[in-house]
Amino acid sequence: MELYYYPAHQLHQMLVKKEIKAEEICLSVLNRVSQVEDKIKAFITLTHEQALAQAKKVDEKIARKEKISPLAGIPIAIKDNICTEGLRTTCASHILENFIPPYNATVINLLNQADAVIIGKTNLDEFAMGSSTENSAFFTTANPWDLARVPGGSSGGSAAAVAAGETILALGSDTGGSIRQPAAFCGVLGLKPTYGLVSRFGLVAFASSLDQIGPFARNAEDLAWLLNVISGHDPLDSTSRVEAPPDYTGFLVDHVRGLRIGVPREYMLEGIDVQVKQVINQALAKLTALGATAEEVSLPHSKYALPTYYLIAPAEASSNLARYDGVRYGFRAGNAVDMIDMFKKTRSQGFGEEVKRRIMLGTYALSAGYYDAYYLKALKVRTLIKQDFEKAFSSFDVLVSPVTPTPAFKKGEKTGDPLQMYMSDICTLAINLAGIPGIAIPAGFINGLPVGMQLLGKPFSEGILLQVAHIFEQNTDFHLKKPDLK
Amino acid sequence: MVPEYETVIGLEVHVELKTNSKIFCNSTTAFGGEPNTHVCPVCLGLPGVLPVVNRKALEYTIRTALALNCEIAGFSKFDRKNYYYPDMPKNYQISQYDLPFAQKGHLNIELNGNIRRIGITRVHLEEDTGKLVHPATITTSPYSLVDYNRAGVPLMEIVSEPDLRSPEEARAYLEKLKAIISYLDVSDCKMEEGSLRCDANVSVRLQGKEEYGTKTEIKNMNSFKSLQRALAYEVERQIEVLGNGGRVIQETRAWDEGKGITLSMRSKEEAHDYRYFPEPDLVPLVIDRQWVEEIRASLPELPDARKTRYQRDYGLSAYDAARLAAELELAEFFEACVKCYPQPKMVSNWINGELSRLLNLHNININACPLTPPQLGALLELIEKGTISGKIAKTVFEEMFNKGKDPAQIIQEKGLIQISDEDALIKIVNEVITQNQKVVDDYRAGKDRALAFLVGQVMKVTRGKANPELVNRLLKEKMQ
Ligand SMILES: [Zn+2]
């Protein structure tokens, strides 16, 4: 096996034992990128030189017999809505096409402190609004398992890069499924942490009360290592939790005896592909065989998650995206006759269709006369959805469901019908509304396409989710399968 | 019969808090500076940045609210006020909507001896905006520039109830508010630098009516004087409109200082829909009761208390005590003078008299004049000792005010020492009596005014330096 498909924790051992150099890992990944990137198109910006320089620095540390941190020398790809100082951060939007942040997101500072090697910025749906990367203003990323299909979204570039061996690890962001859905479509692991576990400082906001940065990897242990680095309180983010997180690698024990699994009825109803249900049932059978118990549970307000989400997220987005007006930075339309005209032209030309659709939805939901009927009501339903989960977690340790109703769909299949596109996130939206953690792990295949299983836990129970993912992995080989990219 | 109208005014006052750093970031709040140098990614609203509340700004707001007798909320939150204007980096302002930090307070104003209680509706905290800079006027400039140095400076908004009944009351309210805030030391309160700003809601109604008339909002009043002038104009305008059978339109009007009129800016129909919603980047604030009580315990003596103390301990009149207490610096100056020269009434007379007259004449603040309390004390001592007369003292005082010199030095330089030497004066008195025999006869005939004339003649000869009491006595003795 080539280095680019090795697990991060294994590469770390090899570095420590001086069996390989960080430069070799980096070159392996960069070579892989040059071989397959034409087909995958996962990256908006690549950082060859900086990556190699960073890798060499790690080699020098090792040569000086300095202790290196677990992620030192490990290549990682960053979703292009996470600010990187001096490195273009576009959000896959024309309006920020040439925006170079003068500061790093907190997670980038943490990765730099850990000597991780950033190899590039990955494609996404514009401002993370979408489920396929087809809303990127630049290009659509391909699914490594079938190039005619989408990788999912919005963090499609990060998921595809991990699946295709174009990186070892990646960061994405998840507002309604944007990490878990592409992870499932690309057959990798993706974690949406509890709201407040990872700092949002430097993540370009879509919906502030729902956004979380999270890790992608090809195994649970790597996911735990990356989570160890990026989680924790940030004084720059008032919504980040003050309590220090645990060492997540400590949860990677090899049993699930006594684990109580709840299976939400509402996530296994019509709309979910029969074969997907089969995959989930087989996975459940595996877990119960390993000592867990599984029982059906109801989350009665699930059916309101989609409309609730599509009021709250666009409302916040309409305000968050107001700053892109051409005055201070980013794209400014020419030939404006006055200030208002400049605003209108800049935003009309700078934003794509889906972004404009959501800005309009959100503006409407917050407008005088509609606020109570839409936004306020959505906030109330959000509380009910949260209570559903609280109630379920009083009887169960984790909940298990599909990540998506179907495996990856074809490019262009849903672009004409926004509602159909929104439906592909039906199993993931409620998790952001409730603020709880969710992980997507490879659980099987349908016609050569990966199918993901979603594990949900109570707030700040990422450790248990990683434990279940780890045990499932120890007893299956879905996560080891690689797409054929000749 | 001409109908009688009652004026109804409520004020919205914005106060920039003098914290070291801005409300949601570490940028400095220092006034001035090259454009866009007191900024950072947060107050520039760059993509991905987040606000963090400056606890000092919160403390200052609670401090003010407590001084205004408000109820402090146990649970409060920030909201976003959405509208597009380039002086706002995010195109929304972080403000407070339905759960402000404080509500239901009041302050007392005193006008012509009457004390009235004015209700305070709410006190909340928000971020200030930047400002647009135009090379010419706003309509004729080919472009605008924007300076974000003030963007994100903590701004406290204090809204009064519509309890004010005249432009004079509105002014008295604003002056009282300014005094209280100065005492609390939470703002510079400089109207000319924009750290204290005031908008007014004005309406009129027929005397005795319950319901309010249609109100207009008046903006752009940059001094106490322009507040009073603008309101007086607006009240008269509304009464005239109603008197002509017209209707007052609900709108925002700008005060034009030069023309002395208010002009329509925008009507109610054009008003913004701010689409307020809870700020998701900041967690709601649970305000610790103990902290509030600590702030309450640390409140300084406020203007009303100080006024009472001056009346009680120093025996000053209500009027004099109020004038001194209205301005913290003046009150501090007064007390420093009393320490040097412990005759408060005398000190008060000089401060509220000559000193105030000169401060007004030169339009400066007490801190800007070079005169020191020990110097004023020394001057009063010289008067008491009879070294100079009260009249000469005024000349000396003016010189002290302008140059900051000690009174003894001025008296020396100008030869102003009072003649209290009997032997020296008796000669002059004799001369005056000899030269004005007719007037002396008048005096002896019982015309009291004749004495004043003779005193004046002695003063003339001595160029005002003669001790007036001594001259009086000597003249009387000689003419008996
Ligand atoms: Zn700043």
Short mmCIF file of C-alpha atoms in Angstrom, two decimals, chain A residues 38-365:
data_model
loop_
_atom_site.label_atom_id
_atom_site.label_comp_id
_atom_site.label_asym_id
_atom_site.label_seq_id
_atom_site.Cartn_x
_atom_site.Cartn_y
_atom_site.Cartn_z
CA ASP A 38 -7.84 16.00 -12.74
CA LYS A 39 -10.62 13.48 -12.19
CA ILE A 40 -11.62 14.34 -8.63
CA LYS A 41 -11.18 18.11 -8.53
CA ALA A 42 -11.22 18.20 -4.75
CA PHE A 43 -9.02 21.29 -4.31
CA ILE A 44 -9.60 24.98 -4.98
CA THR A 45 -6.08 25.89 -3.88
CA LEU A 46 -3.03 23.63 -3.45
CA THR A 47 -0.02 24.55 -1.35
CA HIS A 48 2.78 22.27 -2.63
CA GLU A 49 5.75 24.41 -1.58
CA GLN A 50 4.49 25.39 1.84
CA ALA A 51 3.49 21.79 2.50
CA LEU A 52 6.93 20.46 1.62
CA ALA A 53 8.65 23.17 3.65
CA GLN A 54 6.44 22.30 6.62
CA ALA A 55 7.22 18.59 6.22
CA LYS A 56 10.96 19.32 6.13
CA LYS A 57 10.65 21.28 9.36
CA VAL A 58 9.16 18.20 11.00
CA ASP A 59 12.05 16.08 9.67
CA GLU A 60 14.49 18.55 11.17
CA LYS A 61 12.74 18.27 14.53
CA ILE A 62 13.01 14.50 14.36
CA ALA A 63 16.68 14.79 13.38
CA ARG A 64 17.24 17.01 16.43
CA LYS A 65 15.60 14.25 18.49
CA GLU A 66 12.77 16.59 19.53
CA LYS A 67 9.53 15.00 20.58
CA ILE A 68 6.93 15.42 17.85
CA SER A 69 3.21 15.71 18.32
CA PRO A 70 0.90 12.98 16.95
CA LEU A 71 -0.12 14.99 13.87
CA ALA A 72 3.37 16.27 13.06
CA GLY A 73 4.13 15.75 9.40
CA ILE A 74 0.65 14.43 8.63
CA PRO A 75 -0.95 15.95 5.50
CA ILE A 76 -4.32 17.55 6.03
CA ALA A 77 -6.73 19.29 3.65
CA ILE A 78 -8.83 22.25 4.80
CA LYS A 79 -12.30 23.14 3.61
CA ASP A 80 -12.11 26.49 1.87
CA ASN A 81 -14.46 28.24 4.29
CA ILE A 82 -11.89 28.04 7.11
CA CYS A 83 -9.63 31.11 7.18
CA THR A 84 -5.93 30.59 6.56
CA GLU A 85 -3.60 33.54 7.03
CA GLY A 86 -2.01 34.63 3.78
CA LEU A 87 -3.76 31.82 1.90
CA ARG A 88 -6.78 32.51 -0.29
CA THR A 89 -10.07 31.52 1.36
CA THR A 90 -12.90 31.62 -1.18
CA CYS A 91 -15.91 29.79 0.28
CA ALA A 92 -16.23 28.64 -3.36
CA SER A 93 -17.83 32.00 -4.09
CA HIS A 94 -17.03 34.64 -6.67
CA ILE A 95 -17.62 37.24 -4.01
CA LEU A 96 -14.56 36.01 -2.04
CA GLU A 97 -12.62 34.65 -5.02
CA ASN A 98 -9.53 36.71 -4.19
CA PHE A 99 -9.95 37.08 -0.45
CA ILE A 100 -6.75 36.47 1.52
CA PRO A 101 -7.44 36.47 5.27
CA PRO A 102 -4.99 38.38 7.48
CA TYR A 103 -5.55 35.84 10.25
CA ASN A 104 -5.91 32.12 10.92
CA ALA A 105 -8.95 30.32 12.18
CA THR A 106 -8.30 28.95 15.66
CA VAL A 107 -8.28 25.37 14.30
CA ILE A 108 -5.54 26.35 11.83
CA ASN A 109 -3.41 27.77 14.65
CA LEU A 110 -3.94 24.52 16.56
CA LEU A 111 -2.92 22.44 13.53
CA ASN A 112 0.16 24.61 13.03
CA GLN A 113 1.13 24.17 16.66
CA ALA A 114 0.79 20.41 16.12
CA ASP A 115 3.05 20.66 13.01
CA ALA A 116 0.40 19.18 10.73
CA VAL A 117 1.07 19.73 7.02
CA ILE A 118 -1.67 21.71 5.26
CA ILE A 119 -1.70 20.67 1.62
CA GLY A 120 -4.55 22.73 0.27
CA LYS A 121 -8.03 24.19 0.47
CA THR A 122 -10.90 22.01 -0.65
CA ASN A 123 -13.98 22.61 -2.73
CA LEU A 124 -17.45 23.07 -1.25
CA ASP A 125 -20.89 24.29 -2.10
CA GLU A 126 -20.78 28.10 -2.10
CA PHE A 127 -20.73 29.29 1.53
CA ALA A 128 -21.41 25.65 2.53
CA MET A 129 -24.94 25.85 1.15
CA GLY A 130 -25.62 22.60 -0.64
CA SER A 131 -25.29 18.84 -0.60
CA SER A 132 -23.21 18.03 -3.67
CA THR A 133 -20.52 20.71 -4.35
CA GLU A 134 -22.57 21.52 -7.44
CA ASN A 135 -23.19 24.97 -5.91
CA SER A 136 -19.47 25.75 -5.97
CA ALA A 137 -18.91 28.85 -8.10
CA PHE A 138 -15.82 27.17 -9.60
CA PHE A 139 -16.42 23.47 -10.36
CA THR A 140 -18.06 20.28 -9.09
CA THR A 141 -15.98 17.68 -7.28
CA ALA A 142 -16.39 14.06 -8.40
CA ASN A 143 -17.14 11.08 -6.18
CA PRO A 144 -14.02 8.85 -6.22
CA TRP A 145 -16.26 5.75 -6.29
CA ASP A 146 -18.06 6.87 -9.42
CA LEU A 147 -16.85 10.00 -11.16
CA ALA A 148 -20.30 10.63 -12.61
CA ARG A 149 -21.69 11.02 -9.11
CA VAL A 150 -21.43 13.80 -6.56
CA PRO A 151 -19.20 13.47 -3.49
CA GLY A 152 -21.91 14.99 -1.32
CA GLY A 153 -21.66 18.37 0.31
CA SER A 154 -21.07 20.85 1.31
CA SER A 155 -17.66 19.49 2.45
CA GLY A 156 -17.46 17.36 -0.72
CA GLY A 157 -13.90 18.36 -1.56
CA SER A 158 -12.55 17.29 1.83
CA ALA A 159 -14.43 13.95 1.80
CA ALA A 160 -13.39 13.12 -1.77
CA ALA A 161 -9.76 14.05 -1.08
CA VAL A 162 -9.62 11.71 1.92
CA ALA A 163 -11.32 8.90 -0.02
CA ALA A 164 -9.04 9.31 -3.05
CA GLY A 165 -5.81 9.39 -1.03
CA GLU A 166 -5.19 13.01 -1.90
CA THR A 167 -4.71 13.67 1.80
CA ILE A 168 -4.51 11.67 5.01
CA LEU A 169 -6.89 13.86 7.00
CA ALA A 170 -9.23 16.75 6.33
CA LEU A 171 -11.35 19.37 8.05
CA GLY A 172 -14.87 20.21 7.05
CA SER A 173 -17.77 22.11 8.51
CA ASP A 174 -21.23 20.80 9.26
CA THR A 175 -24.34 22.99 9.49
CA GLY A 176 -26.99 20.43 8.56
CA GLY A 177 -25.00 17.37 7.50
CA SER A 178 -22.17 18.92 5.52
CA ILE A 179 -19.53 16.62 7.05
CA ARG A 180 -21.55 13.44 7.58
CA GLN A 181 -23.34 13.30 4.23
CA PRO A 182 -20.19 13.60 2.06
CA ALA A 183 -18.35 11.22 4.41
CA ALA A 184 -21.10 8.66 3.77
CA PHE A 185 -21.11 9.27 0.00
CA CYS A 186 -17.32 8.90 -0.18
CA GLY A 187 -16.96 5.95 2.22
CA VAL A 188 -14.89 7.73 4.89
CA LEU A 189 -15.49 8.76 8.49
CA GLY A 190 -16.72 12.24 9.36
CA LEU A 191 -17.62 13.71 12.72
CA LYS A 192 -19.88 16.65 13.54
CA PRO A 193 -18.84 17.58 17.08
CA THR A 194 -21.22 18.87 19.75
CA TYR A 195 -21.94 22.57 19.22
CA GLY A 196 -19.27 24.38 21.24
CA LEU A 197 -16.62 21.64 21.27
CA VAL A 198 -14.54 23.12 18.44
CA SER A 199 -13.93 26.86 18.05
CA ARG A 200 -15.79 28.51 15.19
CA PHE A 201 -13.41 31.49 15.13
CA GLY A 202 -12.26 31.82 11.54
CA LEU A 203 -14.94 29.57 10.09
CA VAL A 204 -16.80 31.76 7.62
CA ALA A 205 -20.28 31.75 9.10
CA PHE A 206 -23.26 30.22 7.34
CA ALA A 207 -25.65 29.68 10.26
CA SER A 208 -23.88 30.58 13.49
CA SER A 209 -26.06 28.57 15.85
CA LEU A 210 -25.63 25.38 13.77
CA ASP A 211 -22.10 25.54 12.29
CA GLN A 212 -19.36 23.27 13.64
CA ILE A 213 -15.94 22.39 12.27
CA GLY A 214 -15.17 18.68 12.32
CA PRO A 215 -12.66 16.06 11.17
CA PHE A 216 -12.57 13.57 8.27
CA ALA A 217 -10.41 10.44 8.37
CA ARG A 218 -10.32 6.86 7.12
CA ASN A 219 -10.47 5.27 10.57
CA ALA A 220 -11.78 6.08 14.03
CA GLU A 221 -8.37 6.35 15.67
CA ASP A 222 -7.23 9.05 13.23
CA LEU A 223 -10.50 10.86 13.82
CA ALA A 224 -9.84 10.81 17.57
CA TRP A 225 -6.30 12.15 17.09
CA LEU A 226 -7.50 15.01 14.95
CA LEU A 227 -10.35 15.79 17.34
CA ASN A 228 -7.82 15.92 20.18
CA VAL A 229 -5.97 18.69 18.37
CA ILE A 230 -8.89 20.88 17.26
CA SER A 231 -11.25 20.66 20.26
CA GLY A 232 -11.21 22.79 23.38
CA HIS A 233 -12.18 26.21 24.68
CA ASP A 234 -11.30 29.27 22.63
CA PRO A 235 -11.53 32.68 24.33
CA LEU A 236 -12.26 34.15 20.89
CA ASP A 237 -15.48 32.11 20.56
CA SER A 238 -18.06 32.90 23.26
CA THR A 239 -20.07 29.84 22.27
CA SER A 240 -17.18 27.42 22.83
CA ARG A 241 -17.35 25.24 25.91
CA VAL A 242 -15.07 26.20 28.79
CA GLU A 243 -14.54 22.68 30.17
CA ALA A 244 -11.51 20.89 28.75
CA PRO A 245 -12.32 17.91 26.51
CA PRO A 246 -11.00 14.42 27.35
CA ASP A 247 -8.28 12.53 25.44
CA TYR A 248 -10.43 10.90 22.77
CA THR A 249 -7.90 8.16 22.03
CA GLY A 250 -8.69 6.85 25.52
CA PHE A 251 -12.12 5.74 24.28
CA LEU A 252 -10.78 3.37 21.64
CA VAL A 253 -11.35 0.20 23.69
CA ASP A 254 -12.47 -2.99 22.03
CA HIS A 255 -15.86 -3.83 23.49
CA VAL A 256 -19.43 -2.57 23.40
CA ARG A 257 -20.85 -4.84 26.06
CA GLY A 258 -23.90 -3.31 27.68
CA LEU A 259 -24.12 -0.48 25.15
CA ARG A 260 -27.77 0.53 24.69
CA ILE A 261 -28.52 1.46 21.10
CA GLY A 262 -31.72 3.26 20.15
CA VAL A 263 -32.95 3.13 16.57
CA PRO A 264 -35.14 6.14 15.75
CA ARG A 265 -38.23 4.85 13.94
CA GLU A 266 -38.63 8.11 12.02
CA TYR A 267 -35.20 7.68 10.38
CA MET A 268 -36.10 4.26 8.93
CA LEU A 269 -39.43 5.17 7.30
CA GLU A 270 -40.43 5.67 3.69
CA GLY A 271 -38.06 7.83 1.71
CA ILE A 272 -35.15 5.72 2.90
CA ASP A 273 -33.87 3.33 0.25
CA VAL A 274 -34.66 -0.32 1.13
CA GLN A 275 -31.09 -1.38 0.53
CA VAL A 276 -29.81 1.41 2.78
CA LYS A 277 -32.12 0.12 5.52
CA GLN A 278 -30.70 -3.36 4.98
CA VAL A 279 -27.16 -2.07 5.40
CA ILE A 280 -28.11 -0.36 8.66
CA ASN A 281 -29.92 -3.46 9.97
CA GLN A 282 -26.89 -5.61 9.18
CA ALA A 283 -24.64 -3.15 10.98
CA LEU A 284 -27.00 -3.22 13.97
CA ALA A 285 -26.89 -7.00 13.95
CA LYS A 286 -23.11 -6.80 14.03
CA LEU A 287 -23.15 -4.45 17.03
CA THR A 288 -25.65 -6.55 18.95
CA ALA A 289 -23.57 -9.63 18.22
CA LEU A 290 -20.69 -7.77 19.85
CA GLY A 291 -22.69 -7.28 23.05
CA ALA A 292 -24.81 -4.18 22.51
CA THR A 293 -28.59 -4.09 22.74
CA ALA A 294 -30.73 -2.38 20.11
CA GLU A 295 -34.29 -1.14 20.48
CA GLU A 296 -36.59 1.09 18.51
CA VAL A 297 -37.16 4.63 19.81
CA SER A 298 -39.31 7.50 18.61
CA LEU A 299 -38.27 11.10 17.90
CA PRO A 300 -41.79 12.40 17.24
CA HIS A 301 -40.85 15.89 16.02
CA SER A 302 -38.41 14.62 13.38
CA LYS A 303 -40.77 15.47 10.55
CA TYR A 304 -40.48 19.17 11.43
CA ALA A 305 -36.68 19.19 11.25
CA LEU A 306 -36.47 20.11 7.57
CA PRO A 307 -38.83 23.13 7.62
CA THR A 308 -37.39 24.25 10.96
CA TYR A 309 -33.88 24.05 9.61
CA TYR A 310 -34.80 25.90 6.44
CA LEU A 311 -36.14 28.82 8.48
CA ILE A 312 -33.38 29.11 11.08
CA ALA A 313 -30.35 28.48 8.87
CA PRO A 314 -31.35 30.92 6.08
CA ALA A 315 -32.42 33.55 8.65
CA GLU A 316 -28.98 33.52 10.23
CA ALA A 317 -27.33 33.29 6.80
CA SER A 318 -29.21 36.34 5.51
CA SER A 319 -27.60 38.36 8.29
CA ASN A 320 -24.17 36.65 8.23
CA LEU A 321 -23.78 37.22 4.50
CA ALA A 322 -24.87 40.87 4.61
CA ARG A 323 -21.25 41.97 5.02
CA TYR A 324 -20.36 40.97 1.46
CA ASP A 325 -21.29 44.28 -0.11
CA GLY A 326 -18.18 45.26 -2.06
CA VAL A 327 -17.22 48.04 0.36
CA ARG A 328 -14.30 46.57 2.28
CA TYR A 329 -13.00 43.40 0.60
CA GLY A 330 -13.88 40.77 -1.95
CA PHE A 331 -15.66 41.30 -5.24
CA ARG A 332 -17.10 44.73 -6.13
CA ALA A 333 -19.20 45.13 -9.24
CA GLY A 334 -18.24 47.93 -11.60
CA ASN A 335 -20.43 50.59 -13.22
CA ALA A 336 -22.56 51.31 -10.17
CA VAL A 337 -24.34 54.66 -10.25
CA ASP A 338 -24.61 55.02 -6.48
CA MET A 339 -24.14 53.18 -3.20
CA ILE A 340 -27.35 51.14 -3.27
CA ASP A 341 -26.68 50.25 -6.90
CA MET A 342 -23.20 49.05 -5.92
CA PHE A 343 -24.67 46.83 -3.20
CA LYS A 344 -27.24 45.39 -5.59
CA LYS A 345 -24.87 44.75 -8.48
CA THR A 346 -22.12 43.35 -6.26
CA ARG A 347 -24.43 40.90 -4.53
CA SER A 348 -26.39 39.97 -7.66
CA GLN A 349 -23.22 39.17 -9.57
CA GLY A 350 -21.13 37.88 -6.66
CA PHE A 351 -23.49 35.27 -5.18
CA GLY A 352 -24.75 32.10 -6.82
CA GLU A 353 -28.41 31.04 -7.15
CA GLU A 354 -28.65 28.86 -4.02
CA VAL A 355 -27.01 31.48 -1.80
CA LYS A 356 -29.42 34.12 -3.09
CA ARG A 357 -32.35 31.76 -2.57
CA ARG A 358 -31.42 31.24 1.08
CA ILE A 359 -30.74 34.94 1.70
CA MET A 360 -34.23 35.68 0.40
CA LEU A 361 -35.81 32.90 2.45
CA GLY A 362 -34.07 34.11 5.58
CA THR A 363 -34.82 37.78 5.01
CA TYR A 364 -38.46 36.90 4.57
CA ALA A 365 -38.58 34.76 7.70
#
